[in-house]
Tab-separated table of C-alpha atoms in Angstrom:
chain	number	residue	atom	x	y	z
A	82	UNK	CA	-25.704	-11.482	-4.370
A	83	UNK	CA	-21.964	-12.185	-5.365
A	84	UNK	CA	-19.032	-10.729	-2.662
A	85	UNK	CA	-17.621	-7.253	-3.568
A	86	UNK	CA	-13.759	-8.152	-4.894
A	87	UNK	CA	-11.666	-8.141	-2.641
A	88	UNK	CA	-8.821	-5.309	-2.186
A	89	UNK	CA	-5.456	-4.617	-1.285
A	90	UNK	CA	-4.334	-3.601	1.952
A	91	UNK	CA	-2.746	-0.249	1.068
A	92	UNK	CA	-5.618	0.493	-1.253
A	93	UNK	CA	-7.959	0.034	1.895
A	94	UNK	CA	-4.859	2.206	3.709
A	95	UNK	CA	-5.507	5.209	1.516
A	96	UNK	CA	-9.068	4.786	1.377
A	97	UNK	CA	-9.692	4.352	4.908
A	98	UNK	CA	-7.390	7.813	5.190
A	99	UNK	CA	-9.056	9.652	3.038
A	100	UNK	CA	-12.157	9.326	4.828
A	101	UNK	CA	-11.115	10.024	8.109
A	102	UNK	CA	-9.440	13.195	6.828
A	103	UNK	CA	-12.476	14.388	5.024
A	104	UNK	CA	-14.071	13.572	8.713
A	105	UNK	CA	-12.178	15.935	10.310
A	106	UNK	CA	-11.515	18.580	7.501
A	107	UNK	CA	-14.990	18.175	5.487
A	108	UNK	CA	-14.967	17.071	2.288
A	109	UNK	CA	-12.169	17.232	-0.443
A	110	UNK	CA	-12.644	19.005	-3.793
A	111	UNK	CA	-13.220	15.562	-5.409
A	112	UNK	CA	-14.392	16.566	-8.948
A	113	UNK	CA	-11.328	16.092	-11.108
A	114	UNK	CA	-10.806	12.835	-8.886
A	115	UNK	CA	-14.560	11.250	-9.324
A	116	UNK	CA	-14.518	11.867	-13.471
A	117	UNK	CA	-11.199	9.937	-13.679
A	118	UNK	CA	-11.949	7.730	-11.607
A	119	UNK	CA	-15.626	7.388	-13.864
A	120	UNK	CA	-13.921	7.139	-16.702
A	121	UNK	CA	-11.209	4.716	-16.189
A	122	UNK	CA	-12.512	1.929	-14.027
A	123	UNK	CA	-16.048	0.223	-14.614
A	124	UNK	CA	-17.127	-1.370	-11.860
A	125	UNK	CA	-17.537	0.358	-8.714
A	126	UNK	CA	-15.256	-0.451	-6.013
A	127	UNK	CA	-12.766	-0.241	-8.207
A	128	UNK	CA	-13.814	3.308	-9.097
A	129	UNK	CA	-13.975	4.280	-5.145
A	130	UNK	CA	-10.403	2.796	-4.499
A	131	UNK	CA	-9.244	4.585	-7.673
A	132	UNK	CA	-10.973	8.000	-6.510
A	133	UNK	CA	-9.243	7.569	-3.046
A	134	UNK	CA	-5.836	6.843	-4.660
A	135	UNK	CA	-6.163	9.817	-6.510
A	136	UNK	CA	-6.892	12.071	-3.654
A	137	UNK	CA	-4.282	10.130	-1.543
A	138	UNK	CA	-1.751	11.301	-3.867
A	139	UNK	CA	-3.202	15.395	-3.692
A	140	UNK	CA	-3.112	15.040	-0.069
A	141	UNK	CA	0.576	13.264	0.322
A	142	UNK	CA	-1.196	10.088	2.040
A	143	UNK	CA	0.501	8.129	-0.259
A	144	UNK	CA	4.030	9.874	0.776
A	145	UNK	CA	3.256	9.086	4.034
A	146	UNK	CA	2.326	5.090	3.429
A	147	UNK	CA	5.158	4.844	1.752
A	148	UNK	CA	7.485	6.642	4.580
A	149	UNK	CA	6.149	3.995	7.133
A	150	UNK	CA	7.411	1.009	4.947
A	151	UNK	CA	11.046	3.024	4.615
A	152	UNK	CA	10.577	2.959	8.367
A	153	UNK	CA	10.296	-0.811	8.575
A	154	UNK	CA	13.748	-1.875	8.634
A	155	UNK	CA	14.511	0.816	11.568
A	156	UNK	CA	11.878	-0.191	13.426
A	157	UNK	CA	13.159	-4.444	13.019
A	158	UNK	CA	16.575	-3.365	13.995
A	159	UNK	CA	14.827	-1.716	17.521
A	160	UNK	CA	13.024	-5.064	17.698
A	161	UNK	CA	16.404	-6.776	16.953
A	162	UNK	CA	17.673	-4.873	20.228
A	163	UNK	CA	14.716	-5.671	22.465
A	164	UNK	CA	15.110	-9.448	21.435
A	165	UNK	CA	18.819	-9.348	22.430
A	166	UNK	CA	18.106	-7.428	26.027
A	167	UNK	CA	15.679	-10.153	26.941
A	168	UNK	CA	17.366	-13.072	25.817
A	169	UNK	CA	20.153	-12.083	27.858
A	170	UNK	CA	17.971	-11.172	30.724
A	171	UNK	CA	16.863	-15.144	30.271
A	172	UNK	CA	20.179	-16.487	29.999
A	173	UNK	CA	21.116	-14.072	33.165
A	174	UNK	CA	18.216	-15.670	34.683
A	175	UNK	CA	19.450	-19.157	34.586
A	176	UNK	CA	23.729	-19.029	34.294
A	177	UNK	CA	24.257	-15.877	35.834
A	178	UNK	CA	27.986	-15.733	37.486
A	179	UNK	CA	26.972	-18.625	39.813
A	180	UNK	CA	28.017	-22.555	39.017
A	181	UNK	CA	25.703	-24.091	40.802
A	182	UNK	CA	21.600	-23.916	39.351
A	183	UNK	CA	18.295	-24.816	40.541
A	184	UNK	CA	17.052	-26.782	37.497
A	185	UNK	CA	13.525	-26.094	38.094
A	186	UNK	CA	14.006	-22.464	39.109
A	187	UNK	CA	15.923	-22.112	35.635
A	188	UNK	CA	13.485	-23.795	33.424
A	189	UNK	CA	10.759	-21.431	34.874
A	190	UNK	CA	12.354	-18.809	34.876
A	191	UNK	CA	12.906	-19.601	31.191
A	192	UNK	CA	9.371	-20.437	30.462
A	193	UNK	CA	7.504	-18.414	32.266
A	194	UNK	CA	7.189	-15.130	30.487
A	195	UNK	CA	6.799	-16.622	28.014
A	196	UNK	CA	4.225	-18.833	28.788
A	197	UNK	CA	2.426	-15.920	30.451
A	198	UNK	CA	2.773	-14.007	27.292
A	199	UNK	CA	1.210	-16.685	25.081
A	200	UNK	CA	-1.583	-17.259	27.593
A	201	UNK	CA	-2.456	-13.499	27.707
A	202	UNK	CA	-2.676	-13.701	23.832
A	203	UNK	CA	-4.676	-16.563	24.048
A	204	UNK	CA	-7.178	-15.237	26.247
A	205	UNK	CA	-7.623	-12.030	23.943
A	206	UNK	CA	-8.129	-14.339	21.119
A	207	UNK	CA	-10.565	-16.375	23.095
A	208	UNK	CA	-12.487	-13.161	24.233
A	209	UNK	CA	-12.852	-11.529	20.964
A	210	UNK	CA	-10.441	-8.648	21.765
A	211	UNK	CA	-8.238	-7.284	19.036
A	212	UNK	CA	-5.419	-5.835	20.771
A	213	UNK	CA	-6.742	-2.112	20.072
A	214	UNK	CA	-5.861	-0.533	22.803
A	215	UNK	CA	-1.730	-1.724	22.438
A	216	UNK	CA	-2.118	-1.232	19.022
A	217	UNK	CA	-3.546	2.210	18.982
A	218	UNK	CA	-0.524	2.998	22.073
A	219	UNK	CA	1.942	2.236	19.765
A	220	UNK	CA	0.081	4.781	16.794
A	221	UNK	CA	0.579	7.035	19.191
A	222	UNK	CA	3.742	6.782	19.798
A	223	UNK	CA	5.027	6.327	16.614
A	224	UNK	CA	3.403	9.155	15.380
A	225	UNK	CA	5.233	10.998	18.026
A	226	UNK	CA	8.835	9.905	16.600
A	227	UNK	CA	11.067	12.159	15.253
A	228	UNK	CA	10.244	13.158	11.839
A	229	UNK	CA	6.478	12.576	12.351
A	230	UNK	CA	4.134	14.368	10.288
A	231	UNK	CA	0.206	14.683	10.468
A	232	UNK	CA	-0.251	12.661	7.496
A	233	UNK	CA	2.411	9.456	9.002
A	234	UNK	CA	-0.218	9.874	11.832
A	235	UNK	CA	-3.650	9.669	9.704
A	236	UNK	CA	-2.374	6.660	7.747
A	237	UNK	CA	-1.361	4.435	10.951
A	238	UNK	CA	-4.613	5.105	12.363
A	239	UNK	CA	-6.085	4.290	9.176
A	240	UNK	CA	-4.212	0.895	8.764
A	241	UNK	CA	-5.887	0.479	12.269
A	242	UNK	CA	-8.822	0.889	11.616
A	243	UNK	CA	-8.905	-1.552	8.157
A	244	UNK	CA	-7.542	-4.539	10.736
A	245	UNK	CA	-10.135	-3.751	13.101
A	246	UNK	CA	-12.759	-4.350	10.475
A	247	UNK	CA	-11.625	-7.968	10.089
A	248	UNK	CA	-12.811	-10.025	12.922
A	249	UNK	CA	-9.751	-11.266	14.199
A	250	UNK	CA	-7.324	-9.896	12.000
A	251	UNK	CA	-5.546	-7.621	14.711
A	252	UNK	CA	-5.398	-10.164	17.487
A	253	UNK	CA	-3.809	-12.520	14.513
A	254	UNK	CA	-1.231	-9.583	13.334
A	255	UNK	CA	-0.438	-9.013	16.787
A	256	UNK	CA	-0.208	-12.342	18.030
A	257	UNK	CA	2.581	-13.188	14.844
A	258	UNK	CA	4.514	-10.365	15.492
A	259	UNK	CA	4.601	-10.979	19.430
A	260	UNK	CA	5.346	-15.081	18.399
A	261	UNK	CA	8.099	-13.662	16.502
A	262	UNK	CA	10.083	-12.069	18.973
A	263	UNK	CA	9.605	-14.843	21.401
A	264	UNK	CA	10.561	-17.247	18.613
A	265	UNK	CA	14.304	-15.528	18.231
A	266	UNK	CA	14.882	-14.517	21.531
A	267	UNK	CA	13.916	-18.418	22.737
A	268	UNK	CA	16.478	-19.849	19.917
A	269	UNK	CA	18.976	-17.297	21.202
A	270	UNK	CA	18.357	-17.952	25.003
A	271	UNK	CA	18.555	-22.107	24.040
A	272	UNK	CA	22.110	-21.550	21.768
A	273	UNK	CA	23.342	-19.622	24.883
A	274	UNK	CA	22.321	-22.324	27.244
A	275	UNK	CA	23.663	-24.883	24.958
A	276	UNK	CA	26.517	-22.567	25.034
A	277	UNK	CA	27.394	-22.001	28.120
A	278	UNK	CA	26.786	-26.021	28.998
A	279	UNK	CA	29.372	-27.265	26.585
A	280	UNK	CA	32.158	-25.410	27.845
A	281	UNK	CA	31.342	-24.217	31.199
A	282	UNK	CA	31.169	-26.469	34.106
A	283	UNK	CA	27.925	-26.284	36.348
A	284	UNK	CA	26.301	-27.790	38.886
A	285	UNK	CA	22.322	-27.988	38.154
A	286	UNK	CA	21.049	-29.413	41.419
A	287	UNK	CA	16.950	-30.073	42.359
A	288	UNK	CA	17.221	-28.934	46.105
A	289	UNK	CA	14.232	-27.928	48.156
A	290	UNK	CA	13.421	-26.658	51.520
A	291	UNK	CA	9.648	-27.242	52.032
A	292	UNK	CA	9.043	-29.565	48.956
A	293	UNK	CA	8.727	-32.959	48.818
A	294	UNK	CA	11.342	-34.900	46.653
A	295	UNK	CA	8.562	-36.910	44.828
A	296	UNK	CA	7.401	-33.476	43.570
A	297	UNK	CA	10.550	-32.809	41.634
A	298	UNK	CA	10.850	-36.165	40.554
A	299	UNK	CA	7.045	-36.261	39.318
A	300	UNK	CA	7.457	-32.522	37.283
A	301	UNK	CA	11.083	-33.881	35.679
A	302	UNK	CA	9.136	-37.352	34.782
A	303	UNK	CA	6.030	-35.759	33.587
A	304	UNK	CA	7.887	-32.116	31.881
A	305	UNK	CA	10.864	-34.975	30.418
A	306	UNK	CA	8.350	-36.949	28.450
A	307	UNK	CA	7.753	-34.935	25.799
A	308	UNK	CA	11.727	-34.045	24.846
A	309	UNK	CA	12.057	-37.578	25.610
A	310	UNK	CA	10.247	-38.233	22.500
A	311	UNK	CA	13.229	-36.242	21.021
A	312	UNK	CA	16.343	-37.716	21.934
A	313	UNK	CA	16.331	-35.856	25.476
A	314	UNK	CA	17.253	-37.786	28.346
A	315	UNK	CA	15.836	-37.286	31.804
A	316	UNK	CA	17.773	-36.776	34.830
A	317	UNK	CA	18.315	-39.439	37.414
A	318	UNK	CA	16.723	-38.479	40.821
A	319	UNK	CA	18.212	-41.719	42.773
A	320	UNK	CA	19.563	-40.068	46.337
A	321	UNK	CA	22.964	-39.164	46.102
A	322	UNK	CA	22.941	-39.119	42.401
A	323	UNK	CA	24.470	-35.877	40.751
A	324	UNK	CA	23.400	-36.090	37.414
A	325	UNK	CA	24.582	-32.601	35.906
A	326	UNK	CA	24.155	-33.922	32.479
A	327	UNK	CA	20.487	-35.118	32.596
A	328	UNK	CA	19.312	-32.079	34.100
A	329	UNK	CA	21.061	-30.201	31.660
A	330	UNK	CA	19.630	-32.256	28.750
A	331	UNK	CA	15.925	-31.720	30.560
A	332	UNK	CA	16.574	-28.214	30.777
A	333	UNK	CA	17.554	-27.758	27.087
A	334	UNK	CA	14.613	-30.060	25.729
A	335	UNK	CA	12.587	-28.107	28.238
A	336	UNK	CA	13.465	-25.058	26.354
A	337	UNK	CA	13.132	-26.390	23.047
A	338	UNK	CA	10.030	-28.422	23.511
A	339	UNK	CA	7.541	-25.841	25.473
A	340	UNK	CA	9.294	-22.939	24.470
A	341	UNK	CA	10.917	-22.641	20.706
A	342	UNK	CA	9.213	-25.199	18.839
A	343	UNK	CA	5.708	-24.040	20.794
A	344	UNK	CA	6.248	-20.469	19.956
A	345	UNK	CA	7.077	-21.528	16.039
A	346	UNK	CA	4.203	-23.203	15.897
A	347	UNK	CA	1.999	-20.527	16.763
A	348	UNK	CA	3.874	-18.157	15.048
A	349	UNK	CA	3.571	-19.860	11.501
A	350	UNK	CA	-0.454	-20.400	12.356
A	351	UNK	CA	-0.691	-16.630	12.943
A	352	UNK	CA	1.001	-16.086	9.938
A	353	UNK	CA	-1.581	-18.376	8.012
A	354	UNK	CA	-4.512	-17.109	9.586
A	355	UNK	CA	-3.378	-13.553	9.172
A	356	UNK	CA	-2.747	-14.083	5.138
A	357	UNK	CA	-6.120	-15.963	5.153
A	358	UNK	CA	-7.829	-12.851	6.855
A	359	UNK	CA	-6.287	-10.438	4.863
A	360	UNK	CA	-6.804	-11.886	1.720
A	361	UNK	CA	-10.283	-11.523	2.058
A	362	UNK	CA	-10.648	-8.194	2.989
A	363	UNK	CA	-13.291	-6.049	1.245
A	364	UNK	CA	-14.984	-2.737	0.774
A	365	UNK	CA	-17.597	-2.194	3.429
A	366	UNK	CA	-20.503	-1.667	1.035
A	367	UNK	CA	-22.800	-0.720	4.081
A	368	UNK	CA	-20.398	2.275	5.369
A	369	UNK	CA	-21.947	5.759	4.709
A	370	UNK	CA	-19.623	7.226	3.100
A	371	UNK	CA	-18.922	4.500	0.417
A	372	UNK	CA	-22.869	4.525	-0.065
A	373	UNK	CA	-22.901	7.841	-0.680
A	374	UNK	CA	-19.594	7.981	-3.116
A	375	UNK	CA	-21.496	5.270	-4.765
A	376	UNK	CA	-25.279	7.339	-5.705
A	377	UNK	CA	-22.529	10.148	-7.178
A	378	UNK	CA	-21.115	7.911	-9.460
A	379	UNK	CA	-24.628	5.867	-10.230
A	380	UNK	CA	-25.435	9.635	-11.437
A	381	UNK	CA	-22.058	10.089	-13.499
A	382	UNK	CA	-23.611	6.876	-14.830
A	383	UNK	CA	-26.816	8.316	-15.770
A	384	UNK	CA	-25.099	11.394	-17.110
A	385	UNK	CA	-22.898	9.218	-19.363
A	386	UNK	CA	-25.886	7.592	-20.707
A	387	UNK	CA	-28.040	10.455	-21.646
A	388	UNK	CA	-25.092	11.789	-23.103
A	389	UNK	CA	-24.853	8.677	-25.787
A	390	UNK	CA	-28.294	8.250	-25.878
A	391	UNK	CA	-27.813	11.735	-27.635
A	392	UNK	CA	-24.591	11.758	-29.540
A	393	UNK	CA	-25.948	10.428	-32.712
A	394	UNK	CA	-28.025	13.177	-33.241
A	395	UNK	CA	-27.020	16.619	-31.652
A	396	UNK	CA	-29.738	19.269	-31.965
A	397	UNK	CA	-28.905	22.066	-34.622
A	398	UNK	CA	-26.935	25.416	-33.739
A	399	UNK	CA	-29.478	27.953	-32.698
A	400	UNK	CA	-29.090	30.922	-34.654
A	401	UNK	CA	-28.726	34.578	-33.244
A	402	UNK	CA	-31.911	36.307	-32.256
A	403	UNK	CA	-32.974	38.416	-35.027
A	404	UNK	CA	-31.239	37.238	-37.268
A	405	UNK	CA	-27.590	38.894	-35.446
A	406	UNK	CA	-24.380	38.559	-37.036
A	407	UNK	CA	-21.874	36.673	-34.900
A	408	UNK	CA	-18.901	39.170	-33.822
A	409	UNK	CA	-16.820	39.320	-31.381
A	410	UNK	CA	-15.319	37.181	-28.663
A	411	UNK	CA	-15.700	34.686	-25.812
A	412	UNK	CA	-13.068	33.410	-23.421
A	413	UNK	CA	-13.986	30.554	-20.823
A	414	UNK	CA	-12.344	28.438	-17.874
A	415	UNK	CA	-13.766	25.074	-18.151
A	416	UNK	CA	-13.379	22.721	-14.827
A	417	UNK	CA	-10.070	24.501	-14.005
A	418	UNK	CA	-8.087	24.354	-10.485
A	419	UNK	CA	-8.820	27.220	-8.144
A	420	UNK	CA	-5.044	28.015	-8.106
A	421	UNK	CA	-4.449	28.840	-11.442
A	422	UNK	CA	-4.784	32.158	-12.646
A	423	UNK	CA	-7.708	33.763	-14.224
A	424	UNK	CA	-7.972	34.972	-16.866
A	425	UNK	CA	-4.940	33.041	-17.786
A	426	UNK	CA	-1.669	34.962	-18.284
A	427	UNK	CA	-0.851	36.208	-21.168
A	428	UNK	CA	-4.235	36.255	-22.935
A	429	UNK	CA	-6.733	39.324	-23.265
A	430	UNK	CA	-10.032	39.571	-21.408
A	431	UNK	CA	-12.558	39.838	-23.754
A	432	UNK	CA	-16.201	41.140	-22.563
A	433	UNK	CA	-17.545	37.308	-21.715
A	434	UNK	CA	-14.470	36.361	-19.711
A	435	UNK	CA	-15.635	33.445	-17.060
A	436	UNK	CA	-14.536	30.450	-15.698
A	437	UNK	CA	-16.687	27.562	-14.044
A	438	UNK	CA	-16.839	24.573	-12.075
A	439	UNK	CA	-19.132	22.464	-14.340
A	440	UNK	CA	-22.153	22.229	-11.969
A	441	UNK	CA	-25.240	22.251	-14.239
A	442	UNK	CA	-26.316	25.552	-13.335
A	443	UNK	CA	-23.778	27.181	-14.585
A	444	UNK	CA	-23.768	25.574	-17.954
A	445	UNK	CA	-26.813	26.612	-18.029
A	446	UNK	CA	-26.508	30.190	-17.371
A	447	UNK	CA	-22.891	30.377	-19.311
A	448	UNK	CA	-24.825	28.611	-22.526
A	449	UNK	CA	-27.582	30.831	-22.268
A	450	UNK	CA	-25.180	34.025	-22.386
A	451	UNK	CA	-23.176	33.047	-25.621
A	452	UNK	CA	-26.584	32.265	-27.108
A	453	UNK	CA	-27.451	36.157	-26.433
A	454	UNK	CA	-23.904	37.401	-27.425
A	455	UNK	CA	-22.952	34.940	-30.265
A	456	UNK	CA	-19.568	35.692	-30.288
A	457	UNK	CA	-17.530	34.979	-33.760
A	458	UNK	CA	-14.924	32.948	-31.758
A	459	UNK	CA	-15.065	31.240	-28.282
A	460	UNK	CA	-11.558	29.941	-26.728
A	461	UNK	CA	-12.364	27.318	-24.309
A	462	UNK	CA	-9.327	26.770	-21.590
A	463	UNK	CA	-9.248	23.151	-19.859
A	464	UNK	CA	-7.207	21.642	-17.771
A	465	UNK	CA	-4.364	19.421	-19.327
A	466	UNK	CA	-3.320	17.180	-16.666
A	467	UNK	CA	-6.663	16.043	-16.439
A	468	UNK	CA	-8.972	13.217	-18.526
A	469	UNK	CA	-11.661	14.655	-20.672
A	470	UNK	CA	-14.576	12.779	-20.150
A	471	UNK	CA	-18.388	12.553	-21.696
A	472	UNK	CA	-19.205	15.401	-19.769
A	473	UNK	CA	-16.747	18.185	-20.940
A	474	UNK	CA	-17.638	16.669	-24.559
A	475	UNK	CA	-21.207	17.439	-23.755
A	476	UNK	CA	-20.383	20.952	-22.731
A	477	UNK	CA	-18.105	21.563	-25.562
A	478	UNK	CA	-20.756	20.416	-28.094
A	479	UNK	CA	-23.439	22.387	-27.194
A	480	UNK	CA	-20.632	25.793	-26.741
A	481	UNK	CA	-19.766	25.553	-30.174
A	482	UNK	CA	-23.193	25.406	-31.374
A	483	UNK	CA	-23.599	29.092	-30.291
A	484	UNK	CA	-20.688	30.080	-31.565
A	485	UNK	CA	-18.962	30.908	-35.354
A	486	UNK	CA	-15.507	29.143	-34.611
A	487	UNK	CA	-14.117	27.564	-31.428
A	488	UNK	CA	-10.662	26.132	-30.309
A	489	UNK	CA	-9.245	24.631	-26.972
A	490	UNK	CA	-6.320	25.897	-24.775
A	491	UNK	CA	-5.111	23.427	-22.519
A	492	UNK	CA	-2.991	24.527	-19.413
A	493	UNK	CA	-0.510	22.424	-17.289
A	494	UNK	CA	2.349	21.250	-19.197
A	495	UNK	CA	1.305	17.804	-19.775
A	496	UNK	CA	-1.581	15.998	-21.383
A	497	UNK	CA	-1.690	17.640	-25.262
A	498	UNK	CA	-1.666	14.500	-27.059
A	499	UNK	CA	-4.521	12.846	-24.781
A	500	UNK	CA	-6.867	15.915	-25.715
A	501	UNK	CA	-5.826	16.081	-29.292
A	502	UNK	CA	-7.141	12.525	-29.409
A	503	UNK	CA	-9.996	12.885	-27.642
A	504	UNK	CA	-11.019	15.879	-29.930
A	505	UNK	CA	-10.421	13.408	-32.885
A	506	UNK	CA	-12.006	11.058	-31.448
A	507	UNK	CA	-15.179	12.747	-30.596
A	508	UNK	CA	-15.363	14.800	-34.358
A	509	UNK	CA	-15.661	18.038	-32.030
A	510	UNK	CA	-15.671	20.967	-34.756
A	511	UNK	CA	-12.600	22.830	-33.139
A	512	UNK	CA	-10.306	24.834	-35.145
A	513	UNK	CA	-7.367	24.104	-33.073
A	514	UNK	CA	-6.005	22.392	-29.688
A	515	UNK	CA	-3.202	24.980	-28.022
A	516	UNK	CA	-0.800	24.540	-25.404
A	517	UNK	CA	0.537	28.134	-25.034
A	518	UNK	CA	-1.198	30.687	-24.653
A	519	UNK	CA	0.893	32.893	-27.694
A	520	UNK	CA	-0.843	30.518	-30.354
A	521	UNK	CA	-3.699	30.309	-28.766
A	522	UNK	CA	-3.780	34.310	-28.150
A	523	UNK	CA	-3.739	35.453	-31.943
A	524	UNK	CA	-6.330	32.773	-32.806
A	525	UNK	CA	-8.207	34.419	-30.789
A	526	UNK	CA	-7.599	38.246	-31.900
A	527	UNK	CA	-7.571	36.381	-35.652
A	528	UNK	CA	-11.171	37.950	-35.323
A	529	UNK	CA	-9.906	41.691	-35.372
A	530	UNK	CA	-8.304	41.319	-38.163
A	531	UNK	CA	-10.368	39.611	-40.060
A	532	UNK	CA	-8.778	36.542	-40.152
């Protein structure tokens, strides 16, 4: 069985958001969202991600994806400020206001957070962790930040979740963005050694109290070899030798060696890994809520099909029982918002005056009405902003077959010419597409007056 395509990492954002808000709130009115999404995309992730965008958008997820990015270069310039506070808390560690340095004592205190840090990091990717619990700290208290709405909230926890789903992915995010801090605040730690070095005067000394001498000499021999490899010379450890300049030379290939180029290193193979991992993230096929998304479109499927499996040959109007004259009028709401008026303003209420949701029931029922009342005129009012699709042409087919004459209002300002095409398109027998209600009012009264 071929891989699902792969997906984008704010698509997987939004759709990861959506879900855990329909979690905790139940589920969204998806209906409008699911028929676009039908009729636009064909295969089906790409008709779940397009469903999720769409409700992302009703819901102001996508607002609040798009506020964290604005956030981005506010929260490097923070980063920026912690880099500079512990580089200088390095460089204090080894200059300070005193001339004369331990060598050893300054090269660990150099290297050895951040050796510590990279071993901890290590060890996490080892184990299998993925740096939740930091991570999900941090959500928190970004969230928390001034300006912070419930949605900024929902997405980071969603982004958190879609790493978590890669093995590995959050412990390789994590690890890059930790490598990257060391990375700067090592290079400016080494040009403030190199600094301070080439026009201060001080005196870097290997003294001991308990040690043995050999021991220094051994860690300077075997620590030296590597920068040696580099150009770095190694300080002399004759007795009675002061050799400022080779332990100053140690110290900065120290620095350079085990520290900078180590943390570069494993910052660009974070950065590889982490592209690698995120370039193969996917839908989650087996999650419960995808399955089920994916049975609701399998039936908009079906529904599409019986629908052209019939459009060739549309049954013939019904006539009137007994042989009744059509007369009258019929208004109806077809798949409209729940906020918009009804009946709409500025039209009259005739005596069949309804508005549904589309489920099949009440087609049904509504059909079976104008079949009784046959009205001379039926004024069917859509929403504009929205994509017909096979089933509204369905509906609208089998209305107009119990009725004399019928024409389409469309409300929201937007979206005319897309009906007036689809109408063409689909040869529906309509007298008229309207987008006022004025026009679309003495059409409809056209029938008192004979018209």
């Amino acid at each position: 069985m071929p891989s699902p395509p792969t997906a984008s990492l704010s698509q997987l954002i939004l759709l990861r958001a959506v879900q855990r808000l329909e979690a905790q709130q139940g589920p969204l009115d998806d209906s409008q969202a699911m028929r676009e999404a039908h009729a636009q995309q064909r295969t089906m992730p790409q008709r779940l991600l397009a469903r999720s965008d769409w409700l992302a958008r009703e819901q102001a997820l996508d607002v609040a994806l798009a506020q964290w990015r604005g956030r981005l270069p506010w929260l490097a310039l923070v980063a920026a400020l912690l880099i500079g506070l512990l580089s200088f808390s390095l460089l204090q560690a080894v200059v300070g206001g005193n001339r004369q340095i331990n060598a050893v004592a300054a090269l660990l205190a150099v290297l050895g957070p951040h050796l510590l840090s990279l071993a901890l990091w290590l060890l996490l990717l080892v184990a299998g962790g993925e740096g939740g619990g930091v991570a999900r700290w941090a959500a928190w208290a970004g969230s928390r930040l001034p300006g912070g709405t419930p949605a900024q909230a929902l997405v980071l926890e969603a982004g958190l979740d879609v790493l978590g789903r890669k093995k590995g992915l959050s412990a390789w995010a994590l690890g890059a963005v930790n490598h990257a801090i060391w990375s700067l605040a090592l290079l400016l730690t080494l040009g403030g050694l190199i600094f301070a070095f080439s026009f201060l005067a001080y005196r870097l000394t290997w003294e001991t109290t308990i040690l043995d001498a050999g021991f220094f000499a051994g860690f300077a021999r075997i620590s030296g070899w590597l920068p040696g490899l580099l150009g770095f010379a190694s300080p002399q450890l004759d007795v009675g030798a002061d050799d400022n300049r080779g332990w100053a030379l140690w110290l900065l290939g120290c620095t350079l060696v085990y520290g900078l180029v180590l943390r570069v290193i494993a910052l660009l193979v974070s950065i590889w890994r982490t592209r690698r991992l995120l370039a193969g993230l996917r839908l989650d096929s087996e999650d419960p809520q995808l399955r089920q998304l994916m049975q609701r479109f399998a039936a908009l499927d079906a529904s599409a099909l019986l629908d052209a499996e019939h459009h060739r040959a549309p049954p013939p109007p019904a006539p009137p029982e007994g042989g009744r004259v059509m007369q009258g009028a019929a208004l109806l709401g077809y798949e409209l918002p729940p906020s918009l008026p009804w009946p709409p303003v500025g039209l009259p209420a005739p005596p069949l005056a309804q508005r549904i949701a589309g489920a099949a029931d009440e087609k049904r029922r509504l059909l079976a009405q104008l079949q009784d009342l046959a009205p001379q005129r039926l004024l069917l009012v859509c929403h504009g902003p929205s994509s017909p699709d096979r089933g509204t042409e369905r509906f609208v087919r089998e209305a107009l077959q119990r009725v004399g004459a019928g024409a389409l209002l469309l409300s929201g300002e937007t979206g005319a010419a897309r009906w007036r095409s689809w109408v063409a398109d689909c040869a529906l027998p309509l007298q008229a597409v309207f987008d006022a209600p004025a026009p679309a009012r003495a059409w409809l009264e056209g029938v008192e007056h004979g018209r």
